[in-house]
mmCIF file with all atom_site columns, C-alpha atoms in Angstrom:
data_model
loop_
_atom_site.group_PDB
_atom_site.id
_atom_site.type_symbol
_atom_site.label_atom_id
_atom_site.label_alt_id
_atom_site.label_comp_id
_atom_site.label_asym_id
_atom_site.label_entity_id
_atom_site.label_seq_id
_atom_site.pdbx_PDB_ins_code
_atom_site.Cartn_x
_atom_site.Cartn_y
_atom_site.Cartn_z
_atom_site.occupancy
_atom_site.B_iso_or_equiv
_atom_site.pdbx_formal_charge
_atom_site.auth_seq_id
_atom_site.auth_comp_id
_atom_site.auth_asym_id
_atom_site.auth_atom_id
_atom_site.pdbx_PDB_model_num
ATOM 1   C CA . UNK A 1 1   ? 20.440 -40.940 -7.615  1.00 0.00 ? 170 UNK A CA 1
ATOM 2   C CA . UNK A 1 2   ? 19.567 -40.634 -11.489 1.00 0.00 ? 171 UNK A CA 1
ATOM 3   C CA . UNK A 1 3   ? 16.465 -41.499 -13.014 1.00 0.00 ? 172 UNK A CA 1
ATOM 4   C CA . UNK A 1 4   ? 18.337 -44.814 -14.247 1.00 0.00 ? 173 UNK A CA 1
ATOM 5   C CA . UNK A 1 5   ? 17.949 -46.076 -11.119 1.00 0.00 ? 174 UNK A CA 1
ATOM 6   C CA . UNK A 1 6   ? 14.711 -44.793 -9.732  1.00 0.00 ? 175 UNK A CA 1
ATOM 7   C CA . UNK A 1 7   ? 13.178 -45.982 -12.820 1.00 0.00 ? 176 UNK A CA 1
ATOM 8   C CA . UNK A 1 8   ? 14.912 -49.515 -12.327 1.00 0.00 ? 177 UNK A CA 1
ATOM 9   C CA . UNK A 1 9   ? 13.428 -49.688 -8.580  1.00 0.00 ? 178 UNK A CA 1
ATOM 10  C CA . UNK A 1 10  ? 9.777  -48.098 -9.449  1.00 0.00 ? 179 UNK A CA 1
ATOM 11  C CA . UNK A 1 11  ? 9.885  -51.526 -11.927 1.00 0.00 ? 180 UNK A CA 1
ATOM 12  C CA . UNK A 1 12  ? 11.507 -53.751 -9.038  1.00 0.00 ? 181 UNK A CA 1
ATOM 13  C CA . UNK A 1 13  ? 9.064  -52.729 -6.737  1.00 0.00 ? 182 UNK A CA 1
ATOM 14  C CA . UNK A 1 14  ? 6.107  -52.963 -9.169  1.00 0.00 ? 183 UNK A CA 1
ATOM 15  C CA . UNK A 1 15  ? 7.170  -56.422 -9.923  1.00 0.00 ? 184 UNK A CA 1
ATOM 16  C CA . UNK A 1 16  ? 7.410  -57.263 -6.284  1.00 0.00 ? 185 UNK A CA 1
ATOM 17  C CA . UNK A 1 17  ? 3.577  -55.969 -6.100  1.00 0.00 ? 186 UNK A CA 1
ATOM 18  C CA . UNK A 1 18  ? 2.684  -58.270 -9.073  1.00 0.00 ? 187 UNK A CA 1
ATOM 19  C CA . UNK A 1 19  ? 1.184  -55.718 -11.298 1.00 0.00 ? 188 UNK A CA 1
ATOM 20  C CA . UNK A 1 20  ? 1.675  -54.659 -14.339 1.00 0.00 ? 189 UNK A CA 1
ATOM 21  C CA . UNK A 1 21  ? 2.084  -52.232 -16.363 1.00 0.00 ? 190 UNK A CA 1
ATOM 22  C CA . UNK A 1 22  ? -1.366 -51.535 -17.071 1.00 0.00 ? 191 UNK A CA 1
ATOM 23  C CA . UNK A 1 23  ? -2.547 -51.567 -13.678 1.00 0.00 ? 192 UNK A CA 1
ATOM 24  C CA . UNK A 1 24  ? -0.083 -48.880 -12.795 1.00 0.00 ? 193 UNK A CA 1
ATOM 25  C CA . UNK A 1 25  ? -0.970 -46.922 -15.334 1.00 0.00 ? 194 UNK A CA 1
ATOM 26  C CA . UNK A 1 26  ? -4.619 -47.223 -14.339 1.00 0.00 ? 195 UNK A CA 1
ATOM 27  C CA . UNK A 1 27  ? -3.900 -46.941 -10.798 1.00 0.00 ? 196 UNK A CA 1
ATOM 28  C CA . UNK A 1 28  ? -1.936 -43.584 -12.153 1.00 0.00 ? 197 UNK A CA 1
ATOM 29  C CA . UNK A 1 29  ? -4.607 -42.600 -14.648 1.00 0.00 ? 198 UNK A CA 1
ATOM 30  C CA . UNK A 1 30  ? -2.522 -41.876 -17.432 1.00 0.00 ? 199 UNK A CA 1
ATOM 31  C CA . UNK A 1 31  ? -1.744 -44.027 -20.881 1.00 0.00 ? 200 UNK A CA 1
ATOM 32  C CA . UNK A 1 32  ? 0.094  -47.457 -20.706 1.00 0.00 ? 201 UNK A CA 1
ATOM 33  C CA . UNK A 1 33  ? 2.326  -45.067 -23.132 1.00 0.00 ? 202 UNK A CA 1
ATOM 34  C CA . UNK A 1 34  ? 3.111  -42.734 -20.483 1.00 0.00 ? 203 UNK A CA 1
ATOM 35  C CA . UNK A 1 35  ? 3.647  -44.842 -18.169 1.00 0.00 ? 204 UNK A CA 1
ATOM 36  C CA . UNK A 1 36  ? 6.098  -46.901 -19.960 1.00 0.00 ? 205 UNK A CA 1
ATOM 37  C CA . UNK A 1 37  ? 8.089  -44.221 -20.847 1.00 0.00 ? 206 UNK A CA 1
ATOM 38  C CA . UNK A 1 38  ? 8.337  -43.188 -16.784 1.00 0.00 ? 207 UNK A CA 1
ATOM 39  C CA . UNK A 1 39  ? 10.002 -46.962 -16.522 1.00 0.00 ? 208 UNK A CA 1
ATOM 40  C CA . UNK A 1 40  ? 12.051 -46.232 -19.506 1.00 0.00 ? 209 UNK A CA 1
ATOM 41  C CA . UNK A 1 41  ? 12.928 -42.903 -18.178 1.00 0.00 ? 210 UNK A CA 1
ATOM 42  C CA . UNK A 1 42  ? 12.565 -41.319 -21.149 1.00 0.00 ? 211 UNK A CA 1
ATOM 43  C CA . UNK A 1 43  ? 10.000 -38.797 -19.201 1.00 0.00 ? 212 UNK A CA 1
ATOM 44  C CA . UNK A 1 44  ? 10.173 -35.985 -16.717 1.00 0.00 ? 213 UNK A CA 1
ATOM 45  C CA . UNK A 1 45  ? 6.463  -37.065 -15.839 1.00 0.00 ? 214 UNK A CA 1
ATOM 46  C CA . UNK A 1 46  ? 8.647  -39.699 -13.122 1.00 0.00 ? 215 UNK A CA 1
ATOM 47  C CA . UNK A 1 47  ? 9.909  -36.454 -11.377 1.00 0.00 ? 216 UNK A CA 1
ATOM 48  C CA . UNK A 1 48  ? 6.553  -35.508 -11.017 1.00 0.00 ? 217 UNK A CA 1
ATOM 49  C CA . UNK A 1 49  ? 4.729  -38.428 -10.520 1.00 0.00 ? 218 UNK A CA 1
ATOM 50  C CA . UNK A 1 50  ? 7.663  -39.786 -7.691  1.00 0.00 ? 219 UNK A CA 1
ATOM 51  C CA . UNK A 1 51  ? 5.141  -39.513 -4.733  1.00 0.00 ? 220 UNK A CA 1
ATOM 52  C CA . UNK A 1 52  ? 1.902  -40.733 -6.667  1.00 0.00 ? 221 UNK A CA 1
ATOM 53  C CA . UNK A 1 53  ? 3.778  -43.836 -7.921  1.00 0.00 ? 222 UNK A CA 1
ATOM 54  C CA . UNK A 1 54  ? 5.426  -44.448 -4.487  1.00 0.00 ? 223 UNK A CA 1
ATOM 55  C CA . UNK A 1 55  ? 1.491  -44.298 -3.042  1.00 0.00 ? 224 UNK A CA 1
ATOM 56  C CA . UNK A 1 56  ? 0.210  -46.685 -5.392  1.00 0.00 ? 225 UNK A CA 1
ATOM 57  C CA . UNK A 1 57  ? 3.553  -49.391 -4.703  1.00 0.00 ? 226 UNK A CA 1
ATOM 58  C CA . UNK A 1 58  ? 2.656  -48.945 -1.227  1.00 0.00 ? 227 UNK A CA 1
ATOM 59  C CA . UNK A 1 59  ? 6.092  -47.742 -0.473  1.00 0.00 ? 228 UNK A CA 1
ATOM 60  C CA . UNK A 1 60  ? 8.274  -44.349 -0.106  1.00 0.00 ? 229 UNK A CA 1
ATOM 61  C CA . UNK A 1 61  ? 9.291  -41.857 -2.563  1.00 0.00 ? 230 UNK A CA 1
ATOM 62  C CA . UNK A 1 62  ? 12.602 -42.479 -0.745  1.00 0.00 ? 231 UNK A CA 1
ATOM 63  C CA . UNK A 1 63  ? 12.421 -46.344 -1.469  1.00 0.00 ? 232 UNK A CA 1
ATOM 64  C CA . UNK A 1 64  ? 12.192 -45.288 -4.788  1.00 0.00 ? 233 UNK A CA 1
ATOM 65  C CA . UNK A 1 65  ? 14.719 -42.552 -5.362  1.00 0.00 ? 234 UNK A CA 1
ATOM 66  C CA . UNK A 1 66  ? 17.255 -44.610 -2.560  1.00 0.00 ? 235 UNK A CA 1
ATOM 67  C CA . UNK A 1 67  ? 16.780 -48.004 -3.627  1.00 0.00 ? 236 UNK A CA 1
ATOM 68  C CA . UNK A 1 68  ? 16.181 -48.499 0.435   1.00 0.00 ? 237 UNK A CA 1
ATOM 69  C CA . UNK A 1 69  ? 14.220 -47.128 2.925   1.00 0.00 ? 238 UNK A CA 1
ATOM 70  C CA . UNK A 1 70  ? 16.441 -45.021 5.232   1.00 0.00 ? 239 UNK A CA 1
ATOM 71  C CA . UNK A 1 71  ? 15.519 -47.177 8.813   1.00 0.00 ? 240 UNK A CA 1
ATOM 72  C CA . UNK A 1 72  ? 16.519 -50.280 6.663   1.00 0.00 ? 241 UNK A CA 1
ATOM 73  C CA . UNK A 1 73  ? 20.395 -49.529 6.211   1.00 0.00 ? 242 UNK A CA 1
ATOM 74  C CA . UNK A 1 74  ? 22.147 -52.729 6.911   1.00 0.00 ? 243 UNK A CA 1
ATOM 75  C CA . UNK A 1 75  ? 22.802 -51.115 10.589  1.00 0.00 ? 244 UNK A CA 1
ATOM 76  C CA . UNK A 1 76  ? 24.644 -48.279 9.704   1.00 0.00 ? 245 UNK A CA 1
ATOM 77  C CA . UNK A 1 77  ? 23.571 -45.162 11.316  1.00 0.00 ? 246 UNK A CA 1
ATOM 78  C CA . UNK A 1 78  ? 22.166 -42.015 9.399   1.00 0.00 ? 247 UNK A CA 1
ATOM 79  C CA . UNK A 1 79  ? 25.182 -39.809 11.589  1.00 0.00 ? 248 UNK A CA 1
ATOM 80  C CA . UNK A 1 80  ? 27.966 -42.393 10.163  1.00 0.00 ? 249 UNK A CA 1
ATOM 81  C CA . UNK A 1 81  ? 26.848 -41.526 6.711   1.00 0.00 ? 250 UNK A CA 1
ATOM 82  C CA . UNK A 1 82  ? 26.313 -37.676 7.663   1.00 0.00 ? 251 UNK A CA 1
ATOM 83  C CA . UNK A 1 83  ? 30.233 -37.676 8.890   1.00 0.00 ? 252 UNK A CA 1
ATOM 84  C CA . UNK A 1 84  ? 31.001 -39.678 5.656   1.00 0.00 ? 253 UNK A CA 1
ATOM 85  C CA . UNK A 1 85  ? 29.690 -37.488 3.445   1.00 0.00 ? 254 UNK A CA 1
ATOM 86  C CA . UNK A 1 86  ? 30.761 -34.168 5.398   1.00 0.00 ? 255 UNK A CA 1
ATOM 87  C CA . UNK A 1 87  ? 34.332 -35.193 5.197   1.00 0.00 ? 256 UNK A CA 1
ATOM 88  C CA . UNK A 1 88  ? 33.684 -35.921 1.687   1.00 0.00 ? 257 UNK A CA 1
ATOM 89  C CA . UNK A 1 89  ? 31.956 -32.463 1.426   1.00 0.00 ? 258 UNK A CA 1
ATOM 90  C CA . UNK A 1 90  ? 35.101 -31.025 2.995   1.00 0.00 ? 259 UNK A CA 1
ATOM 91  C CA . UNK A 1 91  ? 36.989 -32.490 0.522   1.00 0.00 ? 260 UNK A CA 1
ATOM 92  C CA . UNK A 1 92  ? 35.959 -30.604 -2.540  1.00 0.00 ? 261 UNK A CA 1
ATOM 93  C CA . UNK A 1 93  ? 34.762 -27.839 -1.221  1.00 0.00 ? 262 UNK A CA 1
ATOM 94  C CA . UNK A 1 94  ? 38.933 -27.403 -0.814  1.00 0.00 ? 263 UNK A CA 1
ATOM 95  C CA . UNK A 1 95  ? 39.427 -28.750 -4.353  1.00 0.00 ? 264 UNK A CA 1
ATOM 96  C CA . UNK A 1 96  ? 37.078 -26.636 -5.598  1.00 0.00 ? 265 UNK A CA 1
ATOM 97  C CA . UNK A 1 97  ? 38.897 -22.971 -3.702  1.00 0.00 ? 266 UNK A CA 1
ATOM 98  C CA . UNK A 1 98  ? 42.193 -24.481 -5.206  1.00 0.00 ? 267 UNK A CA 1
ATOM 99  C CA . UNK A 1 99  ? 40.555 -24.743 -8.479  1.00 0.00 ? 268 UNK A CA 1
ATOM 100 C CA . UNK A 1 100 ? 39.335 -21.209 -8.067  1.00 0.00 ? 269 UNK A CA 1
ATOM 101 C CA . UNK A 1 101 ? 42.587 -19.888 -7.250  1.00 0.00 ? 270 UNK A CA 1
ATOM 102 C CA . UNK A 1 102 ? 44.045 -21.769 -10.262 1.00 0.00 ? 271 UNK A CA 1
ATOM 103 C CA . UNK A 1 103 ? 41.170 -20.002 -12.379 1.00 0.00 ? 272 UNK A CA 1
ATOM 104 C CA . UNK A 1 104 ? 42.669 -16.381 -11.071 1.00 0.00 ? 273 UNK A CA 1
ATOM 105 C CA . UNK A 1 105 ? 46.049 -17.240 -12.214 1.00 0.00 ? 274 UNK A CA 1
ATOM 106 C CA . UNK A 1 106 ? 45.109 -17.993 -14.866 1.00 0.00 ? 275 UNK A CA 1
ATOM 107 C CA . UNK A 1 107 ? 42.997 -15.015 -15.794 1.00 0.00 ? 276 UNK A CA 1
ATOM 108 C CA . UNK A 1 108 ? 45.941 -12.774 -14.389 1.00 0.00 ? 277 UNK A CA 1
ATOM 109 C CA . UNK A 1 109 ? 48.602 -14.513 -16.828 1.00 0.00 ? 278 UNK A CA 1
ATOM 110 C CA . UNK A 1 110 ? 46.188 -14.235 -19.648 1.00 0.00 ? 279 UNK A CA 1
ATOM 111 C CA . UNK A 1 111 ? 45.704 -10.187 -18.847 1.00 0.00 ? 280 UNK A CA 1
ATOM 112 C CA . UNK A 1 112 ? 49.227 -9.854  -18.340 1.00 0.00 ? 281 UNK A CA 1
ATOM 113 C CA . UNK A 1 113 ? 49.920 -11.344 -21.685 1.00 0.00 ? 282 UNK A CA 1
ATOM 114 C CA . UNK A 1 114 ? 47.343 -9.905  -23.492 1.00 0.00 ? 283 UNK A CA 1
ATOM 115 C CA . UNK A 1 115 ? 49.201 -6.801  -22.650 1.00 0.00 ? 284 UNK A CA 1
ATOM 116 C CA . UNK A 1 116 ? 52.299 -7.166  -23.437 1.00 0.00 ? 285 UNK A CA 1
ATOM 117 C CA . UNK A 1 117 ? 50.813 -8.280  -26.806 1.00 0.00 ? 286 UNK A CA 1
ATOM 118 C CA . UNK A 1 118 ? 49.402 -5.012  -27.208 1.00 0.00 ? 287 UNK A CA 1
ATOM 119 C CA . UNK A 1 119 ? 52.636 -2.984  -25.823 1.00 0.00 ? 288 UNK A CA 1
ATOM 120 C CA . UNK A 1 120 ? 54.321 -5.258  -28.742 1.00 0.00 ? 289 UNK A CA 1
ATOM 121 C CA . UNK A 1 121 ? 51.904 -4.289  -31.751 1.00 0.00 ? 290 UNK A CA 1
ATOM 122 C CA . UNK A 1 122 ? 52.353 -0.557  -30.532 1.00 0.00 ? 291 UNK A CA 1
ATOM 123 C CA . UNK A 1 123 ? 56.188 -0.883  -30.373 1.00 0.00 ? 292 UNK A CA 1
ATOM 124 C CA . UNK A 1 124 ? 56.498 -3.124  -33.968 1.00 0.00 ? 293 UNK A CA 1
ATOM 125 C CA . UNK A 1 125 ? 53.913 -0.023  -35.493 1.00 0.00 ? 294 UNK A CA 1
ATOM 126 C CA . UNK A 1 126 ? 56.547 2.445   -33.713 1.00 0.00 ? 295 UNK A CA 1
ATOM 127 C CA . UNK A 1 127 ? 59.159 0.961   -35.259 1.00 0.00 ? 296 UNK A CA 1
ATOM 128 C CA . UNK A 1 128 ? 57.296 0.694   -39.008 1.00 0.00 ? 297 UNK A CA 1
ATOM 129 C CA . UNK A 1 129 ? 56.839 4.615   -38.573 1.00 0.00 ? 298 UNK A CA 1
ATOM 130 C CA . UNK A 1 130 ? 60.859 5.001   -38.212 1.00 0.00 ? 299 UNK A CA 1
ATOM 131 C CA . UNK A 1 131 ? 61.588 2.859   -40.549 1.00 0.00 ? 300 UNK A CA 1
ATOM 132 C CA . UNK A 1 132 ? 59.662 4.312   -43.142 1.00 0.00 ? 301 UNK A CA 1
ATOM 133 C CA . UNK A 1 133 ? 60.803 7.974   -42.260 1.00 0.00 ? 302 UNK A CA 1
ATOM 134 C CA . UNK A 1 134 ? 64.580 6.815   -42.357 1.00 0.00 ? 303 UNK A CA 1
ATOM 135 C CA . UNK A 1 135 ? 64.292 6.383   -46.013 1.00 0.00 ? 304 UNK A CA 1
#
């Protein structure tokens, strides 16, 4: 979840409380300043303040960071979404080894012609040394 949305439920969920602003910043002790910028999420003071904010909604820290509260999942079951997102997990955790592999091939073509670069430059200066004795 990004701060876009955390900061878009911590002002749902404030609006569902009917208060404002000010009173959260009160509640919060800090500036109506400060706490504007946490809703605009232009502040790392949300990251901090997740837990104090969630206290003074009367809700979670997950409500606000999940948009939900994990029990209230439209039925689905926290294992469905653990096997969902393992197979996911397995997913590019493979993409990601193939990628890696790709990465060494890479690197090993790139040595490889790095060197027969160099065994070029040493033949082409060979080859200037002749030349230049021959005459």
């Amino acid at each position: 979840m990004d701060n876009n949305s955390i900061k878009e439920n911590i002002r749902r969920i404030r609006k569902t409380r009917r208060l404002t602003q000010e009173e959260m910043a009160h509640k919060l002790g800090i500036s109506l300043t400060a706490y504007r910028d946490i809703e605009r999420g232009s502040t790392s003071m949300m990251n901090s303040n997740i837990s104090r904010i969630a206290t003074h909604l009367e809700t979670s820290a997950e409500e606000l960071v999940l948009g939900y509260h994990p029990d209230q999942m439209g039925g689905q079951k926290m294992e469905e979404l653990a096997g969902k997102y393992t197979s996911r997990i397995s997913v590019l955790e493979k993409q990601v080894r193939d990628l890696e592999k790709l990465v060494m091939t890479l690197e090993e073509t790139i040595a490889s012609k790095n060197e027969i670069i160099e065994n070029n430059k040493e033949i082409i200066t060979m080859l200037k040394k002749e030349l230049g004795r021959e005459k």
